[in-house]
mmCIF file of C-alpha atoms in Angstrom:
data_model
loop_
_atom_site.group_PDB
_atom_site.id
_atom_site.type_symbol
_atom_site.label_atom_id
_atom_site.label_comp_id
_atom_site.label_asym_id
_atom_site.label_seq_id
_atom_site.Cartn_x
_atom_site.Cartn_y
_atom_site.Cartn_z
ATOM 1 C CA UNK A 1 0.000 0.000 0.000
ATOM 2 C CA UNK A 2 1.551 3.338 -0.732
ATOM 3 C CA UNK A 3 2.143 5.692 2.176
ATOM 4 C CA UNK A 4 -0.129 8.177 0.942
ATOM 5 C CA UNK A 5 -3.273 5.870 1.425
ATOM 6 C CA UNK A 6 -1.973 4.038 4.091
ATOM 7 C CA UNK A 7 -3.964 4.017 7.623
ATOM 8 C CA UNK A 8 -2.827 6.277 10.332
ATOM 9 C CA UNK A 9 -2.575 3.478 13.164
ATOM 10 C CA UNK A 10 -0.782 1.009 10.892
ATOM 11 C CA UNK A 11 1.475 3.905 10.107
ATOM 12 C CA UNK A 12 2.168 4.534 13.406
ATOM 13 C CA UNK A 13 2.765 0.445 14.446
ATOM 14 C CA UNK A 14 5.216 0.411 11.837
ATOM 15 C CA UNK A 15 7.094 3.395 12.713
ATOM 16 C CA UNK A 16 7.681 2.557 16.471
ATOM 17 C CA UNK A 17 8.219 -1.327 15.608
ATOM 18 C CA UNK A 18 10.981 0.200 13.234
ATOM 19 C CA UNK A 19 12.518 2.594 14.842
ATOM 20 C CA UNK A 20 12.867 1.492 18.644
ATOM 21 C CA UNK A 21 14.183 -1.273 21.142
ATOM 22 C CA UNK A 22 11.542 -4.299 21.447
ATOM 23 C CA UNK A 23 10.856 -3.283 25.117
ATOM 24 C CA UNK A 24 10.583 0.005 24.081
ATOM 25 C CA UNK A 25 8.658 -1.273 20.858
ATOM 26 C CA UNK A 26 5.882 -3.256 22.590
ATOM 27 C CA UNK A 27 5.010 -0.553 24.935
ATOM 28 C CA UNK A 28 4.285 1.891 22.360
ATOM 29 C CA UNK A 29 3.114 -0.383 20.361
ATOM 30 C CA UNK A 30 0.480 -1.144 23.031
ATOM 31 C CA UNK A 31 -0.668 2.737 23.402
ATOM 32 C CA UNK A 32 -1.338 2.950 19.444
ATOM 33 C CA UNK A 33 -3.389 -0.136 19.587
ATOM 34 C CA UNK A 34 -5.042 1.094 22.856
ATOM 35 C CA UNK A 35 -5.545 5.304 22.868
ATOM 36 C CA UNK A 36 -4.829 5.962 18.925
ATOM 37 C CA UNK A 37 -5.986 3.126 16.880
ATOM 38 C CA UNK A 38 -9.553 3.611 17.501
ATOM 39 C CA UNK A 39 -9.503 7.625 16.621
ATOM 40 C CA UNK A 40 -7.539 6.841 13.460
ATOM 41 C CA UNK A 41 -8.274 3.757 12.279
ATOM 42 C CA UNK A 42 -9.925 4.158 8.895
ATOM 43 C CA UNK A 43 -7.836 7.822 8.259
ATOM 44 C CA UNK A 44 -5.622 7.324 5.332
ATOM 45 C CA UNK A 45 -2.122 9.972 5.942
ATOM 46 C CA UNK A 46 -3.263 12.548 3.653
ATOM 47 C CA UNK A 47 -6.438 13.176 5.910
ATOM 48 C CA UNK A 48 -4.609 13.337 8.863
ATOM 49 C CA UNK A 49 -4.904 16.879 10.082
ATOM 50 C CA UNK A 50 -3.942 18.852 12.853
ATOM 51 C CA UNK A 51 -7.333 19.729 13.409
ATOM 52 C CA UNK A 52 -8.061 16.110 13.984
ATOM 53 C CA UNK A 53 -5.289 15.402 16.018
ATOM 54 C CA UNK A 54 -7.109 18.286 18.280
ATOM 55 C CA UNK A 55 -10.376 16.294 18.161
ATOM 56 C CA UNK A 56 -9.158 13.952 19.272
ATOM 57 C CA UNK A 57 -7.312 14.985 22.103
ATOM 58 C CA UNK A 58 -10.634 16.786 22.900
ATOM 59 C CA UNK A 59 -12.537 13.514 22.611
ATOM 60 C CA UNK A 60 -10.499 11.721 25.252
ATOM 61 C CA UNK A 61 -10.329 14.794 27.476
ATOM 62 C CA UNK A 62 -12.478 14.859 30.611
ATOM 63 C CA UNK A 63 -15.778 15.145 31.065
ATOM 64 C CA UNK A 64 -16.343 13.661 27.654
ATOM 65 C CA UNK A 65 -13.873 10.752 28.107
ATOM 66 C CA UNK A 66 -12.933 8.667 31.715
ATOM 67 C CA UNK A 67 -9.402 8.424 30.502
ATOM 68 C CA UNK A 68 -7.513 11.667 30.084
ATOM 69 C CA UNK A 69 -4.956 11.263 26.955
ATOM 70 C CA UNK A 70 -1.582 11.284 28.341
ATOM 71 C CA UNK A 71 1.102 13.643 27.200
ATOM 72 C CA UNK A 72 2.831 9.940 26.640
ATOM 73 C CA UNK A 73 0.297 9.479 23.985
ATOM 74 C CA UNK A 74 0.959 12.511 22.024
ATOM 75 C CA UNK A 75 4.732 11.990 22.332
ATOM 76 C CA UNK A 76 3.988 8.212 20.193
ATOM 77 C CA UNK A 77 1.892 10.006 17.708
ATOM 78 C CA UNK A 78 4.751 12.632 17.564
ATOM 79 C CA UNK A 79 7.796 9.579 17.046
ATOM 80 C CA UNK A 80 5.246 7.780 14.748
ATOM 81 C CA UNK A 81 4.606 10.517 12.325
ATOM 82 C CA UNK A 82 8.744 11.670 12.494
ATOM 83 C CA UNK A 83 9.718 7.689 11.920
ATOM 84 C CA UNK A 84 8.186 7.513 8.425
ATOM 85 C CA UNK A 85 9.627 8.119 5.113
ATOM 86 C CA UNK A 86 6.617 10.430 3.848
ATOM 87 C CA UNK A 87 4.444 11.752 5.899
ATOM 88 C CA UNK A 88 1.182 14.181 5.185
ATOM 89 C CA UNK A 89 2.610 17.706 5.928
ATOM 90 C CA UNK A 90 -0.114 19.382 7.327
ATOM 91 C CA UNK A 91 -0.085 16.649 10.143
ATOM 92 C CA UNK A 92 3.432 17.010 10.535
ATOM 93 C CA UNK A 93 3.526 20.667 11.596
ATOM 94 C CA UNK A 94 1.292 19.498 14.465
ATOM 95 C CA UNK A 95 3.252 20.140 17.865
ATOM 96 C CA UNK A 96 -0.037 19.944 20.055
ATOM 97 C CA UNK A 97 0.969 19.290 23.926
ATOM 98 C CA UNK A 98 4.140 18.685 24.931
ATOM 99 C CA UNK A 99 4.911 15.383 26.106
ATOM 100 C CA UNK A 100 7.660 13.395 27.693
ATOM 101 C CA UNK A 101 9.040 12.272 24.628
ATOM 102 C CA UNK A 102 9.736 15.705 23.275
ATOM 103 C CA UNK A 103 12.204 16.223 26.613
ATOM 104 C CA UNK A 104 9.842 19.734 27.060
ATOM 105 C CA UNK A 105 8.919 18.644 30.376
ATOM 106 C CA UNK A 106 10.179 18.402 33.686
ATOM 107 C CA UNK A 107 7.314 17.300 35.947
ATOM 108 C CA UNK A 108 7.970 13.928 35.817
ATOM 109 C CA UNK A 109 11.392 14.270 37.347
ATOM 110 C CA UNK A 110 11.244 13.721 40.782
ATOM 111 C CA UNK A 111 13.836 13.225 43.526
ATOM 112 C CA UNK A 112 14.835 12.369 47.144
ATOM 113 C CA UNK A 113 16.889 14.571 48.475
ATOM 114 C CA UNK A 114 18.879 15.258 52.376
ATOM 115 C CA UNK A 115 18.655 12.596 54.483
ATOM 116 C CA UNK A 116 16.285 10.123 52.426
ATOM 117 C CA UNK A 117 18.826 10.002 49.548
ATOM 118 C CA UNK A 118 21.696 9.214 52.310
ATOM 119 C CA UNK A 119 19.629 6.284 53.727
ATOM 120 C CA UNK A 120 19.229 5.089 50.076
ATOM 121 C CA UNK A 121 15.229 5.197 50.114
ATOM 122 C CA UNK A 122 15.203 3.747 53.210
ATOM 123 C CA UNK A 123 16.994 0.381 51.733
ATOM 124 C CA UNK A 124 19.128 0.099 54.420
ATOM 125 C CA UNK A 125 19.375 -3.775 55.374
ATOM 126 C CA UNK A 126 17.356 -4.958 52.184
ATOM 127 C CA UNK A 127 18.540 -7.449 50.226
ATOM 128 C CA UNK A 128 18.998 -4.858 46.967
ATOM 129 C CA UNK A 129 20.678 -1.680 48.842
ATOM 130 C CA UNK A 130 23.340 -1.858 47.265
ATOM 131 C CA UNK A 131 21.640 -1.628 44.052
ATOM 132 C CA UNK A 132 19.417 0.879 45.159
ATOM 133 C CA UNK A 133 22.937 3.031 46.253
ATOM 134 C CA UNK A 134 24.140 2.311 43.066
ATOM 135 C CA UNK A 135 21.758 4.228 41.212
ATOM 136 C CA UNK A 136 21.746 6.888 43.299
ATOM 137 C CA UNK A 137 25.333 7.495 43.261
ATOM 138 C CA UNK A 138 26.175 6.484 39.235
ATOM 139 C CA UNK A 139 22.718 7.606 38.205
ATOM 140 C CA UNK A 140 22.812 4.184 36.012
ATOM 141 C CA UNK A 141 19.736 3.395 34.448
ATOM 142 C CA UNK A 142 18.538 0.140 35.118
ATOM 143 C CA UNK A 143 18.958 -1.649 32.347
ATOM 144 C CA UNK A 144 22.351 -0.735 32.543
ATOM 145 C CA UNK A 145 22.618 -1.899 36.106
ATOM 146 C CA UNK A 146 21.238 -5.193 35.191
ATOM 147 C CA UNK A 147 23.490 -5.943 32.521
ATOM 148 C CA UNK A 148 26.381 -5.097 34.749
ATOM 149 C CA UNK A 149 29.085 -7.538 35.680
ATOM 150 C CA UNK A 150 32.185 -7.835 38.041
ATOM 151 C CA UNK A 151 34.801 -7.086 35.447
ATOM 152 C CA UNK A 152 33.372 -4.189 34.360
ATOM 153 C CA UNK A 153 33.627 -3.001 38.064
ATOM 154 C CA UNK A 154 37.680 -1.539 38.900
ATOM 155 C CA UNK A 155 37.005 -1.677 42.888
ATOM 156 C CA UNK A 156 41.119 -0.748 43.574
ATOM 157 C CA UNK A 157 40.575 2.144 40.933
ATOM 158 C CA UNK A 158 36.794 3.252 41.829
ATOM 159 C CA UNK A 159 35.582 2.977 38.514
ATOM 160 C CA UNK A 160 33.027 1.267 36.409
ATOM 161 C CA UNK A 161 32.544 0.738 32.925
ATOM 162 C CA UNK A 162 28.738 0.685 31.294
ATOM 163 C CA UNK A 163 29.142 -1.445 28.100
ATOM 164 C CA UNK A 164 25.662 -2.977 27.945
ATOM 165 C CA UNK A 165 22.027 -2.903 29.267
ATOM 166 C CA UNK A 166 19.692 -5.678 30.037
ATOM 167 C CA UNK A 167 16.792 -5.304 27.235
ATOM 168 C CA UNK A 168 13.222 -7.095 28.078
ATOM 169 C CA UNK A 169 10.525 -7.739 25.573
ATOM 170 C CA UNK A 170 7.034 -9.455 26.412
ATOM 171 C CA UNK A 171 7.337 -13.145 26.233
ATOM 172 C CA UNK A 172 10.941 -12.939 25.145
ATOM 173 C CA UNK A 173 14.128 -13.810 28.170
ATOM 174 C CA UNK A 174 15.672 -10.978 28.633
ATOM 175 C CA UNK A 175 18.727 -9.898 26.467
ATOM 176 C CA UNK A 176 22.149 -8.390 27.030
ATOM 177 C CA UNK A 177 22.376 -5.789 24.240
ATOM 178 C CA UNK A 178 24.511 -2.380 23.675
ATOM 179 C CA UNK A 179 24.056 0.345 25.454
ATOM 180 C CA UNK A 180 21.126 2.765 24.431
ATOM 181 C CA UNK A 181 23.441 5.316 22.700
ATOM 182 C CA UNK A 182 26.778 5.845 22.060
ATOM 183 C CA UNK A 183 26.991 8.632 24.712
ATOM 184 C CA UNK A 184 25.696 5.567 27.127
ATOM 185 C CA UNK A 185 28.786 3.505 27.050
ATOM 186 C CA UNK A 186 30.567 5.384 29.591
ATOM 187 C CA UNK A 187 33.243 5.206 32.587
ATOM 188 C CA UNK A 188 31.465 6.521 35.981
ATOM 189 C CA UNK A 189 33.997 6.886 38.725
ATOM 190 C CA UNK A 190 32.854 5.906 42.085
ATOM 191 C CA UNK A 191 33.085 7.143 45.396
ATOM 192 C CA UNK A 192 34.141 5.343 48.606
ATOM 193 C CA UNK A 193 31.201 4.825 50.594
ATOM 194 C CA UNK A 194 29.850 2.951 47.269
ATOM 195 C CA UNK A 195 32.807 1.297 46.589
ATOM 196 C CA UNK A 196 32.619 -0.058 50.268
ATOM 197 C CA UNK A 197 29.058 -1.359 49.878
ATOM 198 C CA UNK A 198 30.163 -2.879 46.065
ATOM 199 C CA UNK A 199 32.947 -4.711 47.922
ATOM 200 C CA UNK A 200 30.349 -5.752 51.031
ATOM 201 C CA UNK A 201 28.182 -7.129 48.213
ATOM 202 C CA UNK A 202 31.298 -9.057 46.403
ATOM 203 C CA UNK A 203 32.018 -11.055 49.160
ATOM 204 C CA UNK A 204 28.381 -11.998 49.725
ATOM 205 C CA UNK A 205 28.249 -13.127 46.027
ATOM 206 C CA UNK A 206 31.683 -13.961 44.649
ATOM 207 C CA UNK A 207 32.438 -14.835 40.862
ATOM 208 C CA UNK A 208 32.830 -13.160 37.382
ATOM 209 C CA UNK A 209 29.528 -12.816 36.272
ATOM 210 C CA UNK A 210 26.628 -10.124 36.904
ATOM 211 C CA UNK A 211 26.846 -8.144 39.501
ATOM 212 C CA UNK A 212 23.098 -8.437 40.956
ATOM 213 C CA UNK A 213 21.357 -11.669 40.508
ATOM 214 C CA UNK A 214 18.876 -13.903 41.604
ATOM 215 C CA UNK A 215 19.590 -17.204 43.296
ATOM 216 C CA UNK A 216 20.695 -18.765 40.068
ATOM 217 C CA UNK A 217 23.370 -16.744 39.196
ATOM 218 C CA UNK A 218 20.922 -15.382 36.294
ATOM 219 C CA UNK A 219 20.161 -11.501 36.143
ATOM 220 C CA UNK A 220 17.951 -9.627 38.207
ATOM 221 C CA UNK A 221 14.613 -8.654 35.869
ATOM 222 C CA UNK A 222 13.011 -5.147 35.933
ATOM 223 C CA UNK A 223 9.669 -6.234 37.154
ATOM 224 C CA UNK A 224 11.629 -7.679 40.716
ATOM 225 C CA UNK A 225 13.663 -4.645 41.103
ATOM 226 C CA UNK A 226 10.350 -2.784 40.268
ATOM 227 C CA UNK A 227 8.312 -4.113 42.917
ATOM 228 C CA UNK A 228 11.192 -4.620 45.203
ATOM 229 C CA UNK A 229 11.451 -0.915 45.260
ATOM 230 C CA UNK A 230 7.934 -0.180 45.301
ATOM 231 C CA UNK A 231 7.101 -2.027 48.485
ATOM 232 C CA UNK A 232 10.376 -0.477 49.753
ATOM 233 C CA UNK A 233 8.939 2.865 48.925
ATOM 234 C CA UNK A 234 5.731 2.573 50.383
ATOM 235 C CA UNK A 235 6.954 1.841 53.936
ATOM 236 C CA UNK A 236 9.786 4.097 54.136
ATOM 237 C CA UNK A 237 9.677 7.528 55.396
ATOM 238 C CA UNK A 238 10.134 9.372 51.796
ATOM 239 C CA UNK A 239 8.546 10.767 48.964
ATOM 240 C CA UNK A 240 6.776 8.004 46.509
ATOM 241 C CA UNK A 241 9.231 7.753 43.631
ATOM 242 C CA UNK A 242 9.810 5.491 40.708
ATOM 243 C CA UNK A 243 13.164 3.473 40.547
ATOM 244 C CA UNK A 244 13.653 5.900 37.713
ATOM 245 C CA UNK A 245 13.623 8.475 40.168
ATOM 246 C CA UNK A 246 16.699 7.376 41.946
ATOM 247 C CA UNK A 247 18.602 8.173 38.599
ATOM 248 C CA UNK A 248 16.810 11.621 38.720
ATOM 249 C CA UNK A 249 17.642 11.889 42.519
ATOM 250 C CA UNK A 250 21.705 11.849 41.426
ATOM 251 C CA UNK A 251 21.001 14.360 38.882
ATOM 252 C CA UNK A 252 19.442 16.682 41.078
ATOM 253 C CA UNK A 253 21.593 15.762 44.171
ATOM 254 C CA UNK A 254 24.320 16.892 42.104
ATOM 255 C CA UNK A 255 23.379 19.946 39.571
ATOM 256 C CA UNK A 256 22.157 21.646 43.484
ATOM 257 C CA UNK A 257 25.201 21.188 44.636
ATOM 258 C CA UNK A 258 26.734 22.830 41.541
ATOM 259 C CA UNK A 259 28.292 20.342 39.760
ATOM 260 C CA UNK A 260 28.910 21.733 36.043
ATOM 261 C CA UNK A 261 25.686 20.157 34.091
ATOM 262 C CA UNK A 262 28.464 18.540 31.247
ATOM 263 C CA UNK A 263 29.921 16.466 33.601
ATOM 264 C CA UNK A 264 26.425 15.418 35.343
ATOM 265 C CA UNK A 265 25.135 14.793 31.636
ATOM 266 C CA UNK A 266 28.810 12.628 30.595
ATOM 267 C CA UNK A 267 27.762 10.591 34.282
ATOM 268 C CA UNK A 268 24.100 9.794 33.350
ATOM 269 C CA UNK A 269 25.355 8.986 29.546
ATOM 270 C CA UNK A 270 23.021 11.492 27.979
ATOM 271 C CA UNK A 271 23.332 11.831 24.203
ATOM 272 C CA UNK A 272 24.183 15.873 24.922
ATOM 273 C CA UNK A 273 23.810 18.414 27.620
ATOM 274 C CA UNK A 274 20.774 19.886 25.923
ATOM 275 C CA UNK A 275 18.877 16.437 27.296
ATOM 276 C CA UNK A 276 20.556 17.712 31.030
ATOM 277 C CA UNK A 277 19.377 20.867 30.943
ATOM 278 C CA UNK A 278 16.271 20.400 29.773
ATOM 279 C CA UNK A 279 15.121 17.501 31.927
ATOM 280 C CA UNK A 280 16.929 19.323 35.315
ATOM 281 C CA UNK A 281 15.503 22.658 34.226
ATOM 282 C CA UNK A 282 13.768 22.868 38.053
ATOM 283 C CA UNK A 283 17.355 22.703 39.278
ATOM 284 C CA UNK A 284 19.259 25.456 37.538
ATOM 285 C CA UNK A 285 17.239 28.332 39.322
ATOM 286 C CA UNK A 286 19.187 27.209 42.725
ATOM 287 C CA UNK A 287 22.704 26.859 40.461
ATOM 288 C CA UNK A 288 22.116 30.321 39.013
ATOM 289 C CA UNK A 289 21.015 32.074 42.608
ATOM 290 C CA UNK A 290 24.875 30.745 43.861
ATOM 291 C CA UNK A 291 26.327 32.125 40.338
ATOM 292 C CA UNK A 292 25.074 35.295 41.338
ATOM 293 C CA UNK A 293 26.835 35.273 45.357
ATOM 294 C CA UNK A 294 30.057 34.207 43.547
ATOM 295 C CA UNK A 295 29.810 37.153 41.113
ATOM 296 C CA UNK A 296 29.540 39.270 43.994
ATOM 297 C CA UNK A 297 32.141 38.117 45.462
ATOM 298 C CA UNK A 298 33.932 38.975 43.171
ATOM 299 C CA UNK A 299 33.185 42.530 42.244
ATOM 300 C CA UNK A 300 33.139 43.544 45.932
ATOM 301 C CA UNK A 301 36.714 42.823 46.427
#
């Protein structure tokens, strides 16, 4: 079928299936079939309108809808449309709310901060603390700390090398793959309260191969460390966060403190420090306020 007459929502499918990381895939895959199949299934691309696009939004919009339509939603549509070879114009030009996927917003990015992110969370004693410390020291994602193993982990130097991620797909076992960009594969150096709970954790599980694991030997999965860290959350005595969040938490922990956003955005392996600074935006006005006492400082000498 050419592109030009070609559904919207089969459009879309392709596009993500195409253009991302079968995790990554299958959830998107799951919100076009869910949220934007049904408003666009019998649209060909050259109908597809920004005008529509706003209907629909409108459509699944409270009162008239029980589900609001996510800004996640919009940011598929807005990856779907980009990923194809030719697509209608007029529909292209369409912005409409800015999602997560766009890297416009900041709400999502939450943190634990003072004592909470000393205590870990409140891991302290469980199982996966030094996981949990891991992340908020490294700022690793988590597929990254999945996929890591003991060689890639210099305890005498206090470094550690990120050369893979741990990819899951629905019904698939999970694979060891390359890191998510090239910016990802990265050297994080360590500091020695982490280092002492890395070596803690070594002699609890010795050998060469992944550095947290189940019983087996075989890597942790997301959905443990997910729900791991959500019953963790719940009961300790700080702010309901994501695991994601921890990653945020060592951003923010560190851009307060000053800490020059290139070298936060080399740490968390961001493809530049435009991603940083646009995802830490909430942080800056603190980083700017101290700018201004040092330049004082200095002209009142």
């Amino acid at each position: 079928m050419a592109p030009a007459r070609e559904r919207v929502d089969k459009y879309l499918l392709a596009g993500v299936e195409a253009t991302l990381r079968p995790r990554t895939a299958d959830s998107y895959a799951q919100i076009v079939r869910t949220h934007l199949a049904p408003a666009f299934a019998r649209v060909p691309l050259t109908r597809l309108t920004p005008q529509l696009i706003q209907q629909t939004y409108r459509a699944c919009s409270p009162p008239d809808c029980p589900r609001r339509l996510s800004p996640n939603v919009h940011g598929v549509l807005h990856l779907g449309l980009r990923a194809g070879v030719q697509v209608a114009p007029r529909a292209r030009q369409h912005r409409g709310p800015r999602g997560p996927a766009t890297r416009g917003r900041t709400r999502d990015a939450r943190a634990i901060t003072g004592a909470g992110a000393q205590g870990a969370g409140g891991a302290e004693g469980d199982p996966l603390e030094p996981l949990y410390r891991l992340a908020i020291t490294a700022g690793l994602r988590l597929g990254e700390l999945l996929a890591l193993r003991w060689p890639d982990v210099d305890l005498e130097q206090r470094t550690l090398s990120v050369v893979a991620t741990l990819e899951h797909s629905h019904g698939h076992e999970p694979v060891v793959a390359a890191p998510k960009t090239s910016r990802s594969r990265r050297q994080v150096v360590l500091g020695g309260a982490i280092v002492d709970a890395l070596r803690a954790h070594r002699q609890a599980q010795p050998g060469i191969g992944f550095v947290f694991t189940r019983g087996d030997g075989r890597p942790l999965s997301r959905s443990i460390v997910d729900k791991a860290w959500t019953r963790l959350n719940a009961r300790a005595d700080v702010p309901r966060v994501r695991f994601h969040d921890l990653r945020q938490t060592s951003a923010t922990l560190l851009l307060g403190r000053g800490v020059h956003p290139k070298i936060v955005s080399e740490m968390l392996g961001h493809a530049t420090v435009a991603i940083t600074l646009d995802l830490y935006s909430h942080v800056t006005p603190t980083m700017q306020r101290e700018a201004v006492v040092v330049m004082d400082d200095l002209l009142s000498q």
